[in-house]
Short mmCIF file of C-alpha atoms and ligand atoms in Angstrom, two decimals:
data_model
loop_
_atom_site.label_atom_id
_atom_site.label_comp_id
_atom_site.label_asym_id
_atom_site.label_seq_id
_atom_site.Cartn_x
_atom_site.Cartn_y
_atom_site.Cartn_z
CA UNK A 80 106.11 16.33 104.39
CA UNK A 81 103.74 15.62 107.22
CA UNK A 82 105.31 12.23 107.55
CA UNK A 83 108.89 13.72 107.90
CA UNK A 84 107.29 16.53 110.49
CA UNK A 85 105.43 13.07 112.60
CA UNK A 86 108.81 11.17 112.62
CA UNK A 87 110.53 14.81 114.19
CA UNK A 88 108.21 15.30 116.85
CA UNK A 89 108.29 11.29 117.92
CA UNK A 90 112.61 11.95 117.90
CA UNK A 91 112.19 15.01 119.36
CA UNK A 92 109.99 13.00 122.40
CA UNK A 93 111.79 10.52 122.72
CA UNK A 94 114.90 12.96 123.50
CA UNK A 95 113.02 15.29 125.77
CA UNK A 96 112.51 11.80 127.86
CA UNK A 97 115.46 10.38 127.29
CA UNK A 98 117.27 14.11 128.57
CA UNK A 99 114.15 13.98 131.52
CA UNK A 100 115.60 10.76 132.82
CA UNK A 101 119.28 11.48 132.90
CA UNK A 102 118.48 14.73 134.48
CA UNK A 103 116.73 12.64 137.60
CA UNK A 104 119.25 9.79 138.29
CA UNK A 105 118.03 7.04 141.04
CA UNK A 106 118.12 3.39 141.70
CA UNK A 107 116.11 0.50 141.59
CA UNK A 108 116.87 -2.37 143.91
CA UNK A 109 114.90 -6.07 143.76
CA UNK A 110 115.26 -8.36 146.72
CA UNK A 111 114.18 -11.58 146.16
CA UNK A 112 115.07 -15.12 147.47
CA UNK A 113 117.83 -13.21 149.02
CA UNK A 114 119.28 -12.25 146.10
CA UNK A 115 119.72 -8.51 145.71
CA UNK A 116 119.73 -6.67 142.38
CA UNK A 117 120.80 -3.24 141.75
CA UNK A 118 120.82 -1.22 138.59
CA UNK A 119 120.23 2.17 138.07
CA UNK A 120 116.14 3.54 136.61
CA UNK A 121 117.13 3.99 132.95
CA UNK A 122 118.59 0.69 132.83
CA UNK A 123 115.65 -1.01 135.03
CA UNK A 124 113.04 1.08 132.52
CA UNK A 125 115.04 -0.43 129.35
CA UNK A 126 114.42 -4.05 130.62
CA UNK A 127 110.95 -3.60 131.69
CA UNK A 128 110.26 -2.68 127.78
CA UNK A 129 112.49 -4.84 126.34
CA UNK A 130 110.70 -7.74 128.51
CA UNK A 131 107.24 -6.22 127.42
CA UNK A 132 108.10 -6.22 123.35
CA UNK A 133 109.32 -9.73 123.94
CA UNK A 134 106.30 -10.80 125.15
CA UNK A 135 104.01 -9.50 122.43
CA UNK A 136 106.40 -11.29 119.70
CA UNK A 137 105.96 -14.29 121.72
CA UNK A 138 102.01 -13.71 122.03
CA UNK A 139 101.92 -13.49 117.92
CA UNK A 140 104.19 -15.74 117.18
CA UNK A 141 102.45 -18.79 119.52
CA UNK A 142 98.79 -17.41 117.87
CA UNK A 143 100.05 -18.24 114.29
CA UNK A 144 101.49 -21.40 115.11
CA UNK A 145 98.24 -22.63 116.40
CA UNK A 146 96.03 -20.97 113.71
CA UNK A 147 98.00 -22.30 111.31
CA UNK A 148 95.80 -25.84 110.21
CA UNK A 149 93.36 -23.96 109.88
CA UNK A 150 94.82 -21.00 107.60
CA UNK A 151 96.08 -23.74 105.25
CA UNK A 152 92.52 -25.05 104.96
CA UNK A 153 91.17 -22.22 104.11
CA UNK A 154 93.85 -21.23 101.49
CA UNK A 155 93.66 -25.18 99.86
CA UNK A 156 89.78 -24.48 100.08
CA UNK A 157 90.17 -21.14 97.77
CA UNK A 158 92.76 -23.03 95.47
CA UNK A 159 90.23 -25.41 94.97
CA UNK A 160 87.07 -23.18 94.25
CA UNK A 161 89.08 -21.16 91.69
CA UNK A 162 89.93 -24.27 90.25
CA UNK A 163 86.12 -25.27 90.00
CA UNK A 164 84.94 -21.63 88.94
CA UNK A 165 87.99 -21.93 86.24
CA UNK A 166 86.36 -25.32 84.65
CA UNK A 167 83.21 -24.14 85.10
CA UNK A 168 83.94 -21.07 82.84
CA UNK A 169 85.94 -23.22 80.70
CA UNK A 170 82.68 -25.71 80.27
CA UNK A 171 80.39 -22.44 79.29
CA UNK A 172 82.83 -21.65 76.65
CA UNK A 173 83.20 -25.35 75.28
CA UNK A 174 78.94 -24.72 75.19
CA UNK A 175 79.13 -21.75 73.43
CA UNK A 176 81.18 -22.77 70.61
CA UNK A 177 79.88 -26.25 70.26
CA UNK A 178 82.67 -28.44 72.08
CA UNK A 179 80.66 -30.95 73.54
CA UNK A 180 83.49 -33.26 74.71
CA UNK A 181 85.20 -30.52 76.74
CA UNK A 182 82.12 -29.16 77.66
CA UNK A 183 81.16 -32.82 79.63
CA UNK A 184 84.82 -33.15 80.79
CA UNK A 185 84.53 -29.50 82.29
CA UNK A 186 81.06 -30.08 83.81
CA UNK A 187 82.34 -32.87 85.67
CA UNK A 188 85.46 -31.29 86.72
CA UNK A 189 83.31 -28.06 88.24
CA UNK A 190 80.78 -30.64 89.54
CA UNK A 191 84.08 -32.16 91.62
CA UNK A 192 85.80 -29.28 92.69
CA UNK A 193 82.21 -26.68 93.29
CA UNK A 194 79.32 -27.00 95.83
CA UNK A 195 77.04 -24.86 93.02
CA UNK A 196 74.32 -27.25 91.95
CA UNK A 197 72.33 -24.61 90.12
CA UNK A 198 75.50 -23.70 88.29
CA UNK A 199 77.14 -27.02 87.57
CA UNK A 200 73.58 -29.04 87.51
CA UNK A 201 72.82 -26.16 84.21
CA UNK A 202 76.16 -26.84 82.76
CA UNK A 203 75.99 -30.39 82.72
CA UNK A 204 72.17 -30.33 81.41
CA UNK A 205 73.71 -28.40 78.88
CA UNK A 206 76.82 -30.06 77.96
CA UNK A 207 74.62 -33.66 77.67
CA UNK A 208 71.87 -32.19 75.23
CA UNK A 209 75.15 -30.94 73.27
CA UNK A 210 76.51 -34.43 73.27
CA UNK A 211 72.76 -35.32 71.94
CA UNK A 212 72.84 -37.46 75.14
CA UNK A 213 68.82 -36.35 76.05
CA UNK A 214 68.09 -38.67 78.48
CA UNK A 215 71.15 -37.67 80.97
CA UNK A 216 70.37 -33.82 80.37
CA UNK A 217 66.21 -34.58 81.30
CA UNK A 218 68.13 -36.23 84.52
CA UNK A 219 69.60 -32.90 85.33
CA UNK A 220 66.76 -30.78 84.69
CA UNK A 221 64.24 -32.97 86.93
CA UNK A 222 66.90 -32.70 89.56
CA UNK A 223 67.12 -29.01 89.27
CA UNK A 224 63.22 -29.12 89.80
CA UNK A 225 63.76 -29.61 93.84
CA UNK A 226 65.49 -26.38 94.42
CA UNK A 227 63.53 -23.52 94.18
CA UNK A 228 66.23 -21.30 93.30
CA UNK A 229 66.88 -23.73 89.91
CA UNK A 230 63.15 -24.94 89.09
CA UNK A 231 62.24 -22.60 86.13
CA UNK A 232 65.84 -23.14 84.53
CA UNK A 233 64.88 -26.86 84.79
CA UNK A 234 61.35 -26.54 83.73
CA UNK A 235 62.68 -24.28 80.85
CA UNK A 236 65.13 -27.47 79.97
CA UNK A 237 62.18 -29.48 79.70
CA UNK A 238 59.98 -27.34 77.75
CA UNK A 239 62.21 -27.02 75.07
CA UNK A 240 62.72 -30.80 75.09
CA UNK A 241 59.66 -31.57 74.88
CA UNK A 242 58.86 -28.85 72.15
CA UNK A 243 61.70 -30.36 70.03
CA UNK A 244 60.45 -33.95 70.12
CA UNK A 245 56.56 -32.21 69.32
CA UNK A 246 55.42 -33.84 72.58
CA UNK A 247 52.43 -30.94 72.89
CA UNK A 248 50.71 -31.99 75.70
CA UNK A 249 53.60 -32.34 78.25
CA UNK A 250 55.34 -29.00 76.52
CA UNK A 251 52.07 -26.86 77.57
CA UNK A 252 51.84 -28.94 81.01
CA UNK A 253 55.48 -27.54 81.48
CA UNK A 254 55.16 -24.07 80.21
CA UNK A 255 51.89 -23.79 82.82
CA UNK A 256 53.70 -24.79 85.73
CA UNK A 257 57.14 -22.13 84.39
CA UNK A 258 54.72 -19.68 84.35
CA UNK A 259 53.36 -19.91 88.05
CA UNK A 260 57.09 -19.51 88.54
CA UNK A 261 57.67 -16.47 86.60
CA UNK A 262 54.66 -15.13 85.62
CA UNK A 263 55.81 -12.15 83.41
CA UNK A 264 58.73 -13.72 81.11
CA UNK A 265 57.95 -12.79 77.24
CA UNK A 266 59.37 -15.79 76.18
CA UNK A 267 57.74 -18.11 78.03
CA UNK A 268 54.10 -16.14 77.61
CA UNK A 269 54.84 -16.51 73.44
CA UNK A 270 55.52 -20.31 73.74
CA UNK A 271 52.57 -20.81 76.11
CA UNK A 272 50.06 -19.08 73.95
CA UNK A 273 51.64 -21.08 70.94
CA UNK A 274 50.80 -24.20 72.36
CA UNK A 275 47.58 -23.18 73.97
CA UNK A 276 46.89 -22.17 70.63
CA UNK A 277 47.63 -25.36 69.08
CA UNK A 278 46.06 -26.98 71.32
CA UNK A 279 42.62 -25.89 70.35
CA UNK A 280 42.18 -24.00 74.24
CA UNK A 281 41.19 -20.17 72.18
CA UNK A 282 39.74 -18.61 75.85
CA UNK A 283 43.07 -19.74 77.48
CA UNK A 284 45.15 -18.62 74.57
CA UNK A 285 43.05 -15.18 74.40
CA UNK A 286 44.06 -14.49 77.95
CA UNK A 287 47.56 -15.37 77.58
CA UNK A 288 48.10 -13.23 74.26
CA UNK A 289 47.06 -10.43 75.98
CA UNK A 290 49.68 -10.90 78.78
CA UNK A 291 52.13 -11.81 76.32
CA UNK A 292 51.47 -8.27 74.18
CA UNK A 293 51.63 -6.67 77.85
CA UNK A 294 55.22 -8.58 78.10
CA UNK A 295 56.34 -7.25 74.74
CA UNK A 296 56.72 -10.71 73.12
CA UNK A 297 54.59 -10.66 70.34
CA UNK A 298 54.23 -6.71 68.44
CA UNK A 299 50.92 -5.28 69.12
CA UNK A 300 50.12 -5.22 65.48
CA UNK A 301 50.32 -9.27 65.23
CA UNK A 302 48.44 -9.19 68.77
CA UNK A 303 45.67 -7.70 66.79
CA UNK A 304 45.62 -10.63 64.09
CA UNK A 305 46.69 -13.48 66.15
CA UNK A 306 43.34 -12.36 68.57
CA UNK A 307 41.20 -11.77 65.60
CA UNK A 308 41.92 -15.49 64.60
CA UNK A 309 41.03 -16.81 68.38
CA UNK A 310 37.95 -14.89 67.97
CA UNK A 311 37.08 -16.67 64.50
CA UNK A 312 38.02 -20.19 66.16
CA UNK A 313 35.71 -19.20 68.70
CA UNK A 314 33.11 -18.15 66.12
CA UNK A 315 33.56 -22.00 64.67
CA UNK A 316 33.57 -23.90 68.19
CA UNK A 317 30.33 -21.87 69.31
CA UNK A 318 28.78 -22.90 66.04
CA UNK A 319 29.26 -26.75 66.79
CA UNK A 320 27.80 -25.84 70.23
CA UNK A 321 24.71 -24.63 68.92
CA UNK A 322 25.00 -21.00 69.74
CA UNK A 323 24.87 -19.32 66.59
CA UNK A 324 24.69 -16.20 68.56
CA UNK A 325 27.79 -16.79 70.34
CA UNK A 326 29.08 -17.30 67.14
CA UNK A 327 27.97 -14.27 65.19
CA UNK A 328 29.59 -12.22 68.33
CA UNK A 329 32.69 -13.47 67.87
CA UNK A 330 32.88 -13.28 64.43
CA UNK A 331 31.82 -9.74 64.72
CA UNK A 332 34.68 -8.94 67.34
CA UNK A 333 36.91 -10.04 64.69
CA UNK A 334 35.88 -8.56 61.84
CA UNK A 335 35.63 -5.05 64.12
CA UNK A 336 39.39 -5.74 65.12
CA UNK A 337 40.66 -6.28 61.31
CA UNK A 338 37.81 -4.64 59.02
CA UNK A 339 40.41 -5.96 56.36
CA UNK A 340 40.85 -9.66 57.26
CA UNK A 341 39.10 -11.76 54.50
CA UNK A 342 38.35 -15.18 56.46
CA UNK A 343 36.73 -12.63 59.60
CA UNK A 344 34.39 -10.95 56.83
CA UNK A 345 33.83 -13.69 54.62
CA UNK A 346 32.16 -15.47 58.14
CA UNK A 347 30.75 -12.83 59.69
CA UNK A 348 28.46 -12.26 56.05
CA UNK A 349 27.74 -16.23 56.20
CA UNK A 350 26.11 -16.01 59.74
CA UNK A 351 24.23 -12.83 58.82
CA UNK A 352 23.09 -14.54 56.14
CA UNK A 353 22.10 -17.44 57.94
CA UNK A 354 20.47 -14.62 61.14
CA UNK A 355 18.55 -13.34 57.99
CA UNK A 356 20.29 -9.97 57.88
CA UNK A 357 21.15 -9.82 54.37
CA UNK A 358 21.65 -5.85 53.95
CA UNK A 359 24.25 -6.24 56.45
CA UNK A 360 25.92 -9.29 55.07
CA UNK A 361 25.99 -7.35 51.65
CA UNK A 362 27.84 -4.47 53.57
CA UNK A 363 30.23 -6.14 55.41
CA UNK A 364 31.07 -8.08 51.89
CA UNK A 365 31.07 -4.58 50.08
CA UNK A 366 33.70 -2.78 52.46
CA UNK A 367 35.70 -5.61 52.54
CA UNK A 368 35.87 -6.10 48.98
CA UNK A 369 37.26 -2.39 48.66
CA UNK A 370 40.03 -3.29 51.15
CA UNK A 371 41.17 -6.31 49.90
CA UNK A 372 38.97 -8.45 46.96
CA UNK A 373 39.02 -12.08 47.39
CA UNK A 374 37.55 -15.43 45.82
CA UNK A 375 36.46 -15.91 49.02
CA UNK A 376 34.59 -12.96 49.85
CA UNK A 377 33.26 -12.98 46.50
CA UNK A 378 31.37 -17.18 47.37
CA UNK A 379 30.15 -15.16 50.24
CA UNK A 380 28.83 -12.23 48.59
CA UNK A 381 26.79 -15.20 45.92
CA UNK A 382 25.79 -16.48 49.09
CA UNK A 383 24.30 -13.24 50.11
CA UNK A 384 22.58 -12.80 46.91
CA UNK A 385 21.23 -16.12 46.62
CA UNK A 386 17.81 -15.47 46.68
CA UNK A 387 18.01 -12.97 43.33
CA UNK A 388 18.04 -14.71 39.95
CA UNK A 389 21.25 -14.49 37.84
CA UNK A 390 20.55 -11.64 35.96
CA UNK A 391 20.12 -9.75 39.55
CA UNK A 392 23.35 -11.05 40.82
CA UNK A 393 25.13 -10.18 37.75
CA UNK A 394 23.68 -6.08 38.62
CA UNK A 395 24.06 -6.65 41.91
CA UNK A 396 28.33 -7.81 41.25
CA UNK A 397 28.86 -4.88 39.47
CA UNK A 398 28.76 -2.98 42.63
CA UNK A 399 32.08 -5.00 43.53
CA UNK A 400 33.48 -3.56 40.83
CA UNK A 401 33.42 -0.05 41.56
CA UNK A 402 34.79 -0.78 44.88
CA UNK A 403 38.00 -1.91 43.13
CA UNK A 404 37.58 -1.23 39.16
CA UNK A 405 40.99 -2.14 38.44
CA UNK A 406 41.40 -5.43 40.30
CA UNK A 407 42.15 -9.12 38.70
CA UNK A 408 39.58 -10.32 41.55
CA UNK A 409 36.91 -7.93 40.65
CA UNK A 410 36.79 -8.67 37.29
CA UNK A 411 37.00 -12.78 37.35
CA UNK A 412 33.80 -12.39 40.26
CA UNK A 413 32.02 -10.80 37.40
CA UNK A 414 32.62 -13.01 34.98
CA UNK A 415 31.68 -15.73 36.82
CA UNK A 416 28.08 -14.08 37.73
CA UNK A 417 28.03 -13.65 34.25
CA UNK A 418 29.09 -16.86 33.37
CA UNK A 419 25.70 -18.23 35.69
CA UNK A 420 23.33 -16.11 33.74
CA UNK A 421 24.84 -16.89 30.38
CA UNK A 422 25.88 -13.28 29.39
CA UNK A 423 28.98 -14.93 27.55
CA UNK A 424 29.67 -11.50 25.77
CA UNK A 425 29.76 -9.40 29.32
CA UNK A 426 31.80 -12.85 30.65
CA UNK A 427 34.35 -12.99 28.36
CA UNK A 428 34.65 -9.02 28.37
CA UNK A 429 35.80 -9.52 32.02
CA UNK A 430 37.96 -12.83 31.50
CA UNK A 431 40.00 -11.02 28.80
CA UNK A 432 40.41 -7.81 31.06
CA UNK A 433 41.48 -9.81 33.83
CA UNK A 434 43.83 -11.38 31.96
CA UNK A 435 45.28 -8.51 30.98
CA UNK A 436 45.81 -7.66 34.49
CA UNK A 437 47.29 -10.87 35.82
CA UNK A 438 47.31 -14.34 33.88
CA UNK A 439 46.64 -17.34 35.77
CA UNK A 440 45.79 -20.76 35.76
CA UNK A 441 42.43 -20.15 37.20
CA UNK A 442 41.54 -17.62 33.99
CA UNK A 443 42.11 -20.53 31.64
CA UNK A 444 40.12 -22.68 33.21
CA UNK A 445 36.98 -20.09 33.21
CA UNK A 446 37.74 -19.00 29.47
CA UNK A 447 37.68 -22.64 28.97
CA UNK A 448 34.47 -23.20 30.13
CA UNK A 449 33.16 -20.07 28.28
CA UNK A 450 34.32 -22.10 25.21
CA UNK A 451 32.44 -25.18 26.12
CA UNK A 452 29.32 -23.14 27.24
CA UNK A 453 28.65 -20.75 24.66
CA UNK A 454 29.94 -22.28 21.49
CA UNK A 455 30.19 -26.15 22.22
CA UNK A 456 33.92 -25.59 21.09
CA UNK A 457 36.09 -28.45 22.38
CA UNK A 458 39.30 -27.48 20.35
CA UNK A 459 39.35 -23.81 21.60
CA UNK A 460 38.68 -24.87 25.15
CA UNK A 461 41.45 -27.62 24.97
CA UNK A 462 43.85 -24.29 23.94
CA UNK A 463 43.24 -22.95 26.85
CA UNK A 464 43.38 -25.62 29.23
CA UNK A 465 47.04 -25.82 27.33
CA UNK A 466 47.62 -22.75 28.60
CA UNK A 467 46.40 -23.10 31.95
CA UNK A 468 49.30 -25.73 32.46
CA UNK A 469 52.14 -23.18 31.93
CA UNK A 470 50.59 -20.80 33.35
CA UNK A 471 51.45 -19.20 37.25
CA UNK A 472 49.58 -21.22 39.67
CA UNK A 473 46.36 -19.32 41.77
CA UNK A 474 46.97 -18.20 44.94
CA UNK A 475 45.68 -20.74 47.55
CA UNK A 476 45.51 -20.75 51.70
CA UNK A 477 49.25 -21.74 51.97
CA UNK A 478 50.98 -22.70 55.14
CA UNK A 479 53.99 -20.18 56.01
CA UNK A 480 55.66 -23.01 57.97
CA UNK A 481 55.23 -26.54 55.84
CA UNK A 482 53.72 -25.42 52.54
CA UNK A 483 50.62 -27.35 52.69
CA UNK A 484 47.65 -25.94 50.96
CA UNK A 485 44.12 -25.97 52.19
CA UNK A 486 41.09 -25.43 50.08
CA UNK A 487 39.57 -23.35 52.92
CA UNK A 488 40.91 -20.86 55.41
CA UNK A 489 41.51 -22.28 59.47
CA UNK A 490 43.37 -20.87 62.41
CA UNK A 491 45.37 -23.84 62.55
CA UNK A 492 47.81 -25.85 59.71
CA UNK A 493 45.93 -29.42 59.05
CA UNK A 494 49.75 -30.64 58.44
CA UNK A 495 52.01 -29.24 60.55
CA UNK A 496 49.59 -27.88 63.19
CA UNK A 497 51.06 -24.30 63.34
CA UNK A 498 48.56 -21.55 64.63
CA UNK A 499 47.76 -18.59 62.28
CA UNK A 500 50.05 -19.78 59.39
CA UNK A 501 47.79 -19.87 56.41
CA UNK A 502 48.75 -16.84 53.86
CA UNK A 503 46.94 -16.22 50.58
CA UNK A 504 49.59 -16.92 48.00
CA UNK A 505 50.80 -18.73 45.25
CA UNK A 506 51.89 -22.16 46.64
CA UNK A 507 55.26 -22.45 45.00
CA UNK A 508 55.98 -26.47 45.51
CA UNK A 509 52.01 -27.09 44.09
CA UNK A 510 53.54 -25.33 40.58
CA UNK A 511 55.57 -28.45 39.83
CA UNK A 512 53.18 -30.61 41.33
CA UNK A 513 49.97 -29.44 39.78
CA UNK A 514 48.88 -30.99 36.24
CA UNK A 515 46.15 -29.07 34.16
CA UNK A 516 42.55 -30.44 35.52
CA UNK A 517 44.02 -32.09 38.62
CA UNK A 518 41.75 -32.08 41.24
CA UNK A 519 42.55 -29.30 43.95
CA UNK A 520 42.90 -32.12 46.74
CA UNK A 521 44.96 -34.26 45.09
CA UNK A 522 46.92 -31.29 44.37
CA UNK A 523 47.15 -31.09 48.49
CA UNK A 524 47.66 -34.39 48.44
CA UNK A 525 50.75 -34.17 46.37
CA UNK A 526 52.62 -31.48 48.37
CA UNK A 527 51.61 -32.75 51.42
CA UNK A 528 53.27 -36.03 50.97
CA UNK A 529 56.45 -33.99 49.55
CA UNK A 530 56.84 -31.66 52.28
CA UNK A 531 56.37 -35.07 55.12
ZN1 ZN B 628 51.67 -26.19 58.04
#
């Protein structure tokens, strides 16, 4: 409508002059080089515009002649990035699903046609460790270590190379200098305290578990454990340093941050024992015990007692018991107090209950011994020991990672290395493994070489 109204009023104009001009005739006369021209306004006006539109065409038209090299660069210059951007989406694809031919055709086709190093340098880093072709993808990532704008993607490359191949020492050398680059990525703060970890460095791996709970990679709630187990490794490393205080502090902080964590208690009583604090030793063992009984809370707890006579202890283990009447642990600690001050009736009493509760190779072996101890009777205890074979195996420290066993608890795997892995359970490959009266390291010995 307003269009239609515009193109009226310019008609309507162009009338109104066109009516202007007729109404005022006149002439316009040119002399030059003695030539005289005569024509009449309208007609001289007509040519002056017609000469002026004529011009302008000829303006544009000589512009886009000589522009014209240049246009075509730029337009075979766009062909030619699309082309690169196309095979280097292609080449992220061929990644993704696993094509690692196409993937290395593509990288070097976007590598060709693109002026992206960061992009292209990644894809081909990536598209070589697909073709298990290591050493050309470590190329790629030390290049991309010159630009800043690609360093931490190429330290990144390196760190999981090096993590894959279980080269330690260059993988935590790598994840330090990532994080100066990035200081607050949760991945990279879970790796580095992993390997600090490993690595034996507890102050540096304290410090970077906190920043790594702060970063969200590692639940607050396995924060708490993972830092109570720095704080025991602590505990041991200032007690090879001579400073037993040191190490009764730490031990302490750990035991304060998980009242419930057996190897934290079952220390923490042992130096308090050795500090000569034995009512506090007997209390730490005592709550502990309510929370969660174990064999080797219970070797601290006779290590508490050890200056009573047997009879004493035997009292003294009862008070275990009431802090969990109805568990297999509480009973078999008993029994073996018992056992010690040869009250074979009040022994077997407790082997029989706990038996009752949960069978286990363990049991047989102590009702075995009762045998042998109180009636001399070889037969009865070789029944048992028959027993023990087919029965389930006791729980042991068992790596979550290999399946090793260790006889005694430790921050760190003594196979595979792994930090915090040891669970109290039932090591399932040691079942097969284990014959009645084996020794408990060859035992170790046994699933260790099986699980190499
Ligand atoms: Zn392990």
């Amino acid at each position: 409508m307003i269009r239609a109204l515009w193109f009226i009023l310019k008609l309507a104009a162009v009338i109104a002059a066109a009516v202007w001009l007729v109404e005022r005739p006149g002439m316009v006369s040119v002399h030059w080089l003695g030539y005289v021209v005569e024509m009449s306004f309208t007609v001289a006006l007509l040519l002056a515009l017609a000469a002026m539109g004529l011009a302008a065409f000829g303006y544009r038209f000589l512009r886009s002649v000589l522009r014209a090299p240049g246009s075509i660069r730029r337009y075979r210059r766009s062909r030619v990035r699309e082309a690169g951007y196309r095979a280097l989406t292609q080449g992220m694809v061929a990644v993704a699903a696993g094509d690692a031919v196409t993937a290395r055709k593509m990288a070097r086709k976007a590598d060709g046609l693109l002026n992206e190093p960061p992009l292209t340098m990644l894809l081909s880093a990536q598209a070589a460790q697909l073709q298990g072709d290591d050493r050309a993808a470590q190329q790629y990532f030390t290049a991309m270590l010159d630009r800043p704008e690609t360093a931490f993607l190429g330290l990144r490359g390196l760190l999981t190379h090096a993590i894959k191949i279980g080269d330690r020492v260059e993988a935590l050398e790598l994840a330090r200098k990532a994080r100066a680059l990035q200081p607050n990525t949760p991945w990279l703060l879970g790796t580095l305290y992993d390997l600090e970890a490993r690595a034996g460095d507890w102050a540096s791996a304290e410090g970077t578990l906190q920043q790594a709970i702060q970063a969200g990679a590692i639940p607050t709630e396995d924060g708490r454990r993972h830092r109570a187990v720095l704080l025991l490794e602590r505990s041991f490393e200032a007690e090879r340093r001579g400073r037993s205080d040191a190490a009764l502090a730490h031990a302490q902080s750990a035991h304060d941050l998980l009242p419930g964590f057996v190897p934290a208690a079952a220390r923490l009583a042992r130096l308090l024992v050795a500090a000569g604090r034995l009512k506090p030793a007997a209390k730490v063992v005592e709550r502990t015990w309510k929370q969660a009984p174990h064999p080797d809370l219970a070797e601290a707890y006779r290590e508490v007692l050890g200056s009573y006579d047997a009879l004493t202890r035997v009292k003294l283990f009862e008070k275990l018991l009431t802090q969990a009447p109805n568990h297999v642990e509480s009973h078999i600690a008993l029994a073996r107090a018992a056992l010690d001050a040869k009250l074979w009736g009040e022994a077997r009493d407790h082997l029989k209950r706990a038996l009752g509760i949960e069978p286990s190779h363990r049991l047989y072996r102590l009702l075995a011994e009762l045998e042998r101890n109180e009636r001399h009777d070889e037969t009865a205890a070789r029944d048992w020991l028959a027993k023990a074979a087919n029965a389930p195996a006791d729980p042991a420290w068992t790596c979550g990672s290999c399946n090793a066993v260790s006889h005694a608890w430790g921050g760190l795997c003594g196979h595979c290395g792994a930090f915090d892995s040891l669970e109290w359970k039932a090591p399932t490959l040691a079942v097969s493994l284990m014959e009645p009266g084996l020794p408990p390291a060859t035992a170790t010995a046994l699933v260790k070489s099986t699980a190499a």
